[in-house]
mmCIF file of C-alpha atoms in Angstrom:
data_model
loop_
_atom_site.group_PDB
_atom_site.id
_atom_site.type_symbol
_atom_site.label_atom_id
_atom_site.label_comp_id
_atom_site.label_asym_id
_atom_site.label_seq_id
_atom_site.Cartn_x
_atom_site.Cartn_y
_atom_site.Cartn_z
ATOM 1 C CA MET K 1 91.983 107.486 97.350
ATOM 2 C CA ASN K 2 93.724 107.784 93.983
ATOM 3 C CA SER K 3 94.512 111.503 93.796
ATOM 4 C CA ILE K 4 94.481 114.693 95.864
ATOM 5 C CA HIS K 5 91.071 115.445 94.374
ATOM 6 C CA ASP K 6 89.445 112.345 95.837
ATOM 7 C CA CYS K 7 87.433 113.243 98.915
ATOM 8 C CA TYR K 8 86.429 112.119 102.369
ATOM 9 C CA THR K 9 82.853 112.764 103.416
ATOM 10 C CA LEU K 10 82.425 114.646 106.678
ATOM 11 C CA SER K 11 79.742 113.715 109.209
ATOM 12 C CA ASN K 12 77.382 116.335 107.716
ATOM 13 C CA GLY K 13 77.857 115.075 104.133
ATOM 14 C CA VAL K 14 80.318 117.750 102.957
ATOM 15 C CA ARG K 15 83.091 116.358 100.776
ATOM 16 C CA ILE K 16 86.665 117.393 101.600
ATOM 17 C CA PRO K 17 89.779 116.676 99.484
ATOM 18 C CA SER K 18 92.168 114.007 100.761
ATOM 19 C CA VAL K 19 95.202 116.333 100.611
ATOM 20 C CA GLY K 20 95.391 120.080 101.178
ATOM 21 C CA PHE K 21 98.022 122.805 100.888
ATOM 22 C CA GLY K 22 99.171 124.471 104.113
ATOM 23 C CA THR K 23 99.880 128.201 103.938
ATOM 24 C CA TYR K 24 101.623 128.840 107.281
ATOM 25 C CA LYS K 25 104.795 130.837 106.527
ATOM 26 C CA ALA K 26 104.179 130.148 102.843
ATOM 27 C CA ALA K 27 107.530 131.198 101.414
ATOM 28 C CA ASP K 28 107.761 134.153 103.827
ATOM 29 C CA GLY K 29 106.815 137.150 101.733
ATOM 30 C CA LYS K 30 106.371 135.384 98.393
ATOM 31 C CA SER K 31 103.084 133.839 99.377
ATOM 32 C CA ILE K 32 100.985 134.856 96.380
ATOM 33 C CA GLU K 33 103.520 133.509 93.907
ATOM 34 C CA ILE K 34 103.848 130.259 95.841
ATOM 35 C CA LEU K 35 100.078 129.882 96.003
ATOM 36 C CA LYS K 36 99.763 130.529 92.278
ATOM 37 C CA ILE K 37 102.236 127.711 91.678
ATOM 38 C CA ALA K 38 100.275 125.485 94.049
ATOM 39 C CA ILE K 39 97.121 126.106 92.023
ATOM 40 C CA GLU K 40 98.980 125.465 88.760
ATOM 41 C CA THR K 41 100.253 122.140 90.095
ATOM 42 C CA GLY K 42 96.733 121.074 90.993
ATOM 43 C CA TYR K 43 95.990 122.013 94.587
ATOM 44 C CA ARG K 44 92.415 123.123 95.242
ATOM 45 C CA TYR K 45 92.259 122.784 99.033
ATOM 46 C CA PHE K 46 93.972 125.632 100.899
ATOM 47 C CA ASP K 47 94.348 125.782 104.671
ATOM 48 C CA THR K 48 94.883 129.259 106.110
ATOM 49 C CA ALA K 49 94.196 131.134 109.377
ATOM 50 C CA SER K 50 93.879 134.680 110.599
ATOM 51 C CA PHE K 51 97.143 134.173 112.508
ATOM 52 C CA TYR K 52 99.034 133.132 109.374
ATOM 53 C CA GLY K 53 98.487 136.432 107.596
ATOM 54 C CA THR K 54 97.990 134.555 104.323
ATOM 55 C CA GLU K 55 94.235 134.915 103.803
ATOM 56 C CA THR K 56 94.637 137.831 101.361
ATOM 57 C CA PHE K 57 97.289 135.887 99.445
ATOM 58 C CA VAL K 58 94.874 132.976 99.050
ATOM 59 C CA ARG K 59 92.220 135.429 97.823
ATOM 60 C CA ASP K 60 94.502 137.006 95.229
ATOM 61 C CA ALA K 61 95.925 133.711 93.992
ATOM 62 C CA ILE K 62 92.441 132.268 93.479
ATOM 63 C CA LYS K 63 91.237 135.437 91.768
ATOM 64 C CA ASP K 64 94.228 135.484 89.412
ATOM 65 C CA SER K 65 93.776 131.804 88.565
ATOM 66 C CA GLY K 66 90.482 132.428 86.784
ATOM 67 C CA ILE K 67 89.109 129.258 88.383
ATOM 68 C CA ARG K 68 85.678 129.421 90.015
ATOM 69 C CA ARG K 69 85.532 129.888 93.776
ATOM 70 C CA GLU K 70 83.255 126.834 93.994
ATOM 71 C CA ASP K 71 86.073 124.665 92.653
ATOM 72 C CA PHE K 72 88.196 125.427 95.727
ATOM 73 C CA PHE K 73 87.922 124.189 99.276
ATOM 74 C CA ILE K 74 88.987 127.018 101.613
ATOM 75 C CA ALA K 75 89.549 126.547 105.346
ATOM 76 C CA SER K 76 90.521 129.153 107.927
ATOM 77 C CA LYS K 77 90.854 129.374 111.706
ATOM 78 C CA LEU K 78 90.155 131.920 114.410
ATOM 79 C CA TRP K 79 93.087 132.806 116.657
ATOM 80 C CA LYS K 80 93.415 132.746 120.457
ATOM 81 C CA ASP K 81 92.520 136.426 120.834
ATOM 82 C CA GLU K 82 89.445 135.984 118.615
ATOM 83 C CA MET K 83 87.737 133.484 120.931
ATOM 84 C CA GLY K 84 84.426 134.312 122.605
ATOM 85 C CA TYR K 85 80.955 134.685 121.071
ATOM 86 C CA GLU K 86 81.130 138.308 119.850
ATOM 87 C CA ASN K 87 84.802 138.098 118.915
ATOM 88 C CA VAL K 88 84.118 135.126 116.667
ATOM 89 C CA LYS K 89 81.472 136.977 114.693
ATOM 90 C CA GLN K 90 83.884 139.880 114.109
ATOM 91 C CA ALA K 91 86.815 137.599 113.312
ATOM 92 C CA PHE K 92 84.746 135.622 110.813
ATOM 93 C CA ALA K 93 83.656 138.818 109.037
ATOM 94 C CA ARG K 94 87.312 139.877 108.727
ATOM 95 C CA THR K 95 88.269 136.472 107.376
ATOM 96 C CA LEU K 96 85.529 136.575 104.728
ATOM 97 C CA GLU K 97 86.698 140.041 103.683
ATOM 98 C CA ASN K 98 90.334 138.949 103.576
ATOM 99 C CA LEU K 99 89.454 135.907 101.473
ATOM 100 C CA GLY K 100 87.076 137.805 99.190
ATOM 101 C CA THR K 101 84.311 135.249 99.611
ATOM 102 C CA ASN K 102 80.848 135.128 101.154
ATOM 103 C CA TYR K 103 81.269 131.671 102.700
ATOM 104 C CA LEU K 104 83.917 129.286 104.020
ATOM 105 C CA ASP K 105 84.129 125.589 103.370
ATOM 106 C CA LEU K 106 85.606 124.962 106.818
ATOM 107 C CA TYR K 107 86.188 127.141 109.890
ATOM 108 C CA LEU K 108 88.129 125.974 112.946
ATOM 109 C CA ILE K 109 88.964 127.135 116.463
ATOM 110 C CA HIS K 110 92.758 127.305 116.247
ATOM 111 C CA TRP K 111 93.625 126.413 119.878
ATOM 112 C CA PRO K 112 91.490 125.374 122.879
ATOM 113 C CA LEU K 113 93.198 127.755 125.327
ATOM 114 C CA PRO K 114 94.361 131.358 124.857
ATOM 115 C CA ALA K 115 97.208 130.486 127.263
ATOM 116 C CA PRO K 116 98.109 127.381 129.299
ATOM 117 C CA ASP K 117 97.137 129.084 132.564
ATOM 118 C CA TYR K 118 93.742 130.302 131.304
ATOM 119 C CA GLU K 119 91.342 128.959 133.930
ATOM 120 C CA ASP K 120 87.870 129.416 132.433
ATOM 121 C CA TRP K 121 88.668 127.782 129.091
ATOM 122 C CA LYS K 122 85.608 125.534 129.223
ATOM 123 C CA THR K 123 83.190 128.468 129.200
ATOM 124 C CA LEU K 124 85.231 130.295 126.576
ATOM 125 C CA ASN K 125 85.237 127.276 124.263
ATOM 126 C CA THR K 126 81.513 126.741 124.700
ATOM 127 C CA GLU K 127 80.758 130.366 123.808
ATOM 128 C CA THR K 128 83.147 130.247 120.867
ATOM 129 C CA TRP K 129 81.586 127.052 119.541
ATOM 130 C CA ARG K 130 78.080 128.507 119.885
ATOM 131 C CA ALA K 131 79.094 131.324 117.518
ATOM 132 C CA LEU K 132 80.454 128.795 115.007
ATOM 133 C CA GLU K 133 77.228 126.806 115.216
ATOM 134 C CA GLU K 134 75.177 129.910 114.406
ATOM 135 C CA LEU K 135 77.370 130.786 111.421
ATOM 136 C CA TYR K 136 77.061 127.193 110.232
ATOM 137 C CA GLU K 137 73.279 127.169 110.627
ATOM 138 C CA GLU K 138 73.102 130.463 108.697
ATOM 139 C CA GLY K 139 74.865 128.759 105.775
ATOM 140 C CA LYS K 140 77.986 130.919 105.980
ATOM 141 C CA ILE K 141 80.215 127.927 106.756
ATOM 142 C CA ARG K 142 79.828 124.499 105.172
ATOM 143 C CA ALA K 143 81.619 122.655 108.004
ATOM 144 C CA ILE K 144 82.981 123.571 111.437
ATOM 145 C CA GLY K 145 85.664 122.028 113.573
ATOM 146 C CA LEU K 146 88.644 122.309 115.859
ATOM 147 C CA SER K 147 92.415 122.480 115.799
ATOM 148 C CA ASN K 148 94.838 121.237 118.453
ATOM 149 C CA PHE K 149 91.956 120.012 120.649
ATOM 150 C CA LEU K 150 92.684 116.966 122.799
ATOM 151 C CA PRO K 151 89.958 114.561 124.010
ATOM 152 C CA HIS K 152 89.205 116.446 127.239
ATOM 153 C CA HIS K 153 88.842 119.693 125.267
ATOM 154 C CA ILE K 154 86.516 118.053 122.742
ATOM 155 C CA GLU K 155 84.396 116.460 125.475
ATOM 156 C CA ASN K 156 83.681 119.926 126.838
ATOM 157 C CA ILE K 157 82.333 120.989 123.436
ATOM 158 C CA VAL K 158 80.374 117.809 122.765
ATOM 159 C CA LYS K 159 78.475 117.750 126.070
ATOM 160 C CA SER K 160 76.627 120.982 125.291
ATOM 161 C CA CYS K 161 76.777 121.470 121.515
ATOM 162 C CA LYS K 162 73.957 121.323 118.976
ATOM 163 C CA VAL K 163 76.327 120.619 116.080
ATOM 164 C CA LYS K 164 79.190 118.208 116.675
ATOM 165 C CA PRO K 165 82.718 119.030 115.447
ATOM 166 C CA MET K 166 83.411 117.573 112.018
ATOM 167 C CA VAL K 167 87.200 118.039 111.881
ATOM 168 C CA ASN K 168 90.143 118.219 114.281
ATOM 169 C CA GLN K 169 93.501 119.420 112.992
ATOM 170 C CA LEU K 170 96.504 118.083 114.909
ATOM 171 C CA GLU K 171 100.258 118.016 114.651
ATOM 172 C CA PHE K 172 100.720 114.552 113.197
ATOM 173 C CA HIS K 173 103.717 112.950 111.540
ATOM 174 C CA PRO K 174 106.002 109.937 111.983
ATOM 175 C CA GLY K 175 107.510 110.318 115.419
ATOM 176 C CA TYR K 176 104.551 112.296 116.786
ATOM 177 C CA THR K 177 101.250 110.585 116.077
ATOM 178 C CA GLN K 178 99.110 111.649 119.076
ATOM 179 C CA GLU K 179 97.497 108.219 119.210
ATOM 180 C CA ALA K 180 94.980 108.979 121.971
ATOM 181 C CA ALA K 181 93.647 112.096 120.260
ATOM 182 C CA VAL K 182 93.553 110.453 116.814
ATOM 183 C CA ARG K 183 91.750 107.373 118.139
ATOM 184 C CA TYR K 184 89.244 109.494 120.051
ATOM 185 C CA CYS K 185 88.367 111.483 116.932
ATOM 186 C CA GLN K 186 88.215 108.583 114.501
ATOM 187 C CA GLU K 187 85.986 106.551 116.816
ATOM 188 C CA ARG K 188 83.539 109.481 116.854
ATOM 189 C CA GLY K 189 83.464 110.349 113.170
ATOM 190 C CA ILE K 190 85.663 113.452 113.491
ATOM 191 C CA LEU K 191 88.040 113.675 110.532
ATOM 192 C CA VAL K 192 91.654 114.198 111.591
ATOM 193 C CA GLN K 193 93.904 116.510 109.601
ATOM 194 C CA ALA K 194 97.679 116.694 109.927
ATOM 195 C CA TRP K 195 99.572 119.938 110.239
ATOM 196 C CA SER K 196 103.318 119.558 109.863
ATOM 197 C CA PRO K 197 102.694 116.138 108.248
ATOM 198 C CA ILE K 198 106.329 115.626 107.257
ATOM 199 C CA GLY K 199 107.680 116.728 110.618
ATOM 200 C CA ARG K 200 111.032 118.451 110.611
ATOM 201 C CA GLY K 201 114.592 117.694 109.639
ATOM 202 C CA ARG K 202 114.940 115.083 112.364
ATOM 203 C CA VAL K 203 112.115 113.051 110.830
ATOM 204 C CA LEU K 204 113.373 113.369 107.273
ATOM 205 C CA ALA K 205 116.901 112.374 108.339
ATOM 206 C CA ASP K 206 115.792 109.440 110.501
ATOM 207 C CA ALA K 207 117.605 106.255 109.492
ATOM 208 C CA MET K 208 114.443 104.151 109.316
ATOM 209 C CA MET K 209 112.649 106.764 107.224
ATOM 210 C CA LEU K 210 115.602 106.938 104.830
ATOM 211 C CA GLU K 211 115.602 103.158 104.593
ATOM 212 C CA MET K 212 111.903 103.161 103.678
ATOM 213 C CA ALA K 213 112.408 105.910 101.105
ATOM 214 C CA GLU K 214 115.034 103.748 99.446
ATOM 215 C CA LYS K 215 112.829 100.666 99.626
ATOM 216 C CA TYR K 216 109.833 102.352 97.949
ATOM 217 C CA GLN K 217 111.954 104.584 95.687
ATOM 218 C CA VAL K 218 110.304 107.775 96.923
ATOM 219 C CA SER K 219 111.317 110.691 99.166
ATOM 220 C CA THR K 220 111.060 110.604 102.949
ATOM 221 C CA ALA K 221 108.441 113.361 102.652
ATOM 222 C CA GLN K 222 106.338 111.069 100.469
ATOM 223 C CA ILE K 223 106.665 108.301 103.063
ATOM 224 C CA CYS K 224 105.321 110.704 105.704
ATOM 225 C CA LEU K 225 102.380 111.800 103.567
ATOM 226 C CA ARG K 226 101.531 108.263 102.497
ATOM 227 C CA TYR K 227 101.589 107.217 106.152
ATOM 228 C CA ALA K 228 98.988 109.870 107.006
ATOM 229 C CA LEU K 229 96.851 108.838 104.051
ATOM 230 C CA GLN K 230 96.864 105.189 105.116
ATOM 231 C CA ARG K 231 95.858 106.257 108.614
ATOM 232 C CA GLY K 232 92.789 107.986 107.163
ATOM 233 C CA ILE K 233 94.213 111.420 107.974
ATOM 234 C CA VAL K 234 94.249 114.458 105.643
ATOM 235 C CA PRO K 235 97.825 115.788 105.312
ATOM 236 C CA LEU K 236 98.333 119.527 104.796
ATOM 237 C CA PRO K 237 101.867 119.813 103.429
ATOM 238 C CA LYS K 238 103.415 123.075 102.361
ATOM 239 C CA SER K 239 106.246 123.642 99.927
ATOM 240 C CA SER K 240 107.884 126.493 98.041
ATOM 241 C CA THR K 241 108.801 124.791 94.754
ATOM 242 C CA ALA K 242 106.686 123.299 91.988
ATOM 243 C CA GLU K 243 108.802 120.145 91.966
ATOM 244 C CA ARG K 244 108.156 119.425 95.632
ATOM 245 C CA MET K 245 104.496 120.367 95.300
ATOM 246 C CA ARG K 246 104.097 117.750 92.593
ATOM 247 C CA GLN K 247 106.115 115.232 94.585
ATOM 248 C CA ASN K 248 103.873 115.771 97.619
ATOM 249 C CA GLN K 249 100.871 114.918 95.445
ATOM 250 C CA ASP K 250 102.501 111.763 94.102
ATOM 251 C CA ILE K 251 101.655 109.512 97.036
ATOM 252 C CA PHE K 252 98.989 107.321 95.448
ATOM 253 C CA ALA K 253 101.131 105.012 93.314
ATOM 254 C CA PHE K 254 102.653 103.066 96.211
ATOM 255 C CA GLU K 255 101.443 101.568 99.477
ATOM 256 C CA LEU K 256 103.321 101.069 102.739
ATOM 257 C CA SER K 257 103.241 97.489 103.960
ATOM 258 C CA GLN K 258 101.500 96.702 107.236
ATOM 259 C CA GLU K 259 104.881 95.924 108.786
ATOM 260 C CA ASP K 260 106.230 99.332 107.794
ATOM 261 C CA MET K 261 103.093 101.027 109.085
ATOM 262 C CA TYR K 262 103.665 99.332 112.458
ATOM 263 C CA ARG K 263 107.315 100.410 112.444
ATOM 264 C CA ILE K 264 106.319 104.040 111.908
ATOM 265 C CA ASP K 265 103.507 103.760 114.463
ATOM 266 C CA THR K 266 106.025 102.730 117.115
ATOM 267 C CA MET K 267 109.085 104.828 116.310
ATOM 268 C CA PRO K 268 110.455 107.008 119.150
ATOM 269 C CA GLN K 269 109.193 110.576 119.492
ATOM 270 C CA THR K 270 110.903 112.590 116.772
ATOM 271 C CA GLY K 271 110.419 116.035 115.290
ATOM 272 C CA TRP K 272 107.814 117.364 117.744
ATOM 273 C CA SER K 273 107.259 121.108 117.342
ATOM 274 C CA GLY K 274 107.168 121.661 121.093
ATOM 275 C CA GLU K 275 103.576 122.924 120.900
ATOM 276 C CA HIS K 276 100.992 121.571 123.336
ATOM 277 C CA PRO K 277 97.678 123.276 124.170
ATOM 278 C CA ASP K 278 97.960 122.737 127.930
ATOM 279 C CA ARG K 279 101.669 123.522 128.339
ATOM 280 C CA GLU K 280 104.137 126.288 127.646
ATOM 281 C CA ARG K 281 105.894 125.761 124.335
ATOM 282 C CA MET K 282 109.061 123.669 124.566
ATOM 283 C CA LYS K 283 112.154 125.156 122.960
ATOM 284 C CA PHE K 284 114.580 122.859 121.210
#
């Protein structure tokens, strides 16, 4: 990979850019302007979701750019209350309308459980996935996948599906690498994507991360993104300034040594969001 426009190839042959732009809480109210800047700085892969409330901002920013829809890679996700066969079909129609497009490049199930105590999640996930498969087979989605699914959740899908998941989006950053889930996916040809790829302030202020930033003469955020890239994971950073957007793209001119990769692999848990699909959210 030499730029954000270089692509991985999914298990069905669809090409997906190596770095995307996350739109969750994109500048809180200034989303369209931020997304316009993201396009101007070179981003073409945008990750949104019905829950984010940014689908219409992505639509308007792309429309105002004058760049062809086909030159963008657009991903969205269905929320917890949109799970279930019929709900998916309705949610997908709303998402297409919000995005002003007649197809998606990637569509994901946002979470495996509507709530941690939801008992019949296996049936719900199977029905939800069946709806995604139909939309995929109808040509309305180029690739389908999951988000925040752990191995036992994915196994439930795989044992009865016709089309295997192509992507799984996970919280992934130095200090929270979800090794079991990442290994499970990569061994089975499921591309892992990283939400919150630079973690939070605790990661960026970590002494070892600051030491590495000094060593490679880059920012700690760039260390985080380069780490994901070298792990074969697609980072989805978000930013509100053009300078940081460009900086987050500038991760191809240096390479972390194997020793430094091991040091990040084994650092103590740091910067976890508190989100876990099978547990109540932890508050910090």
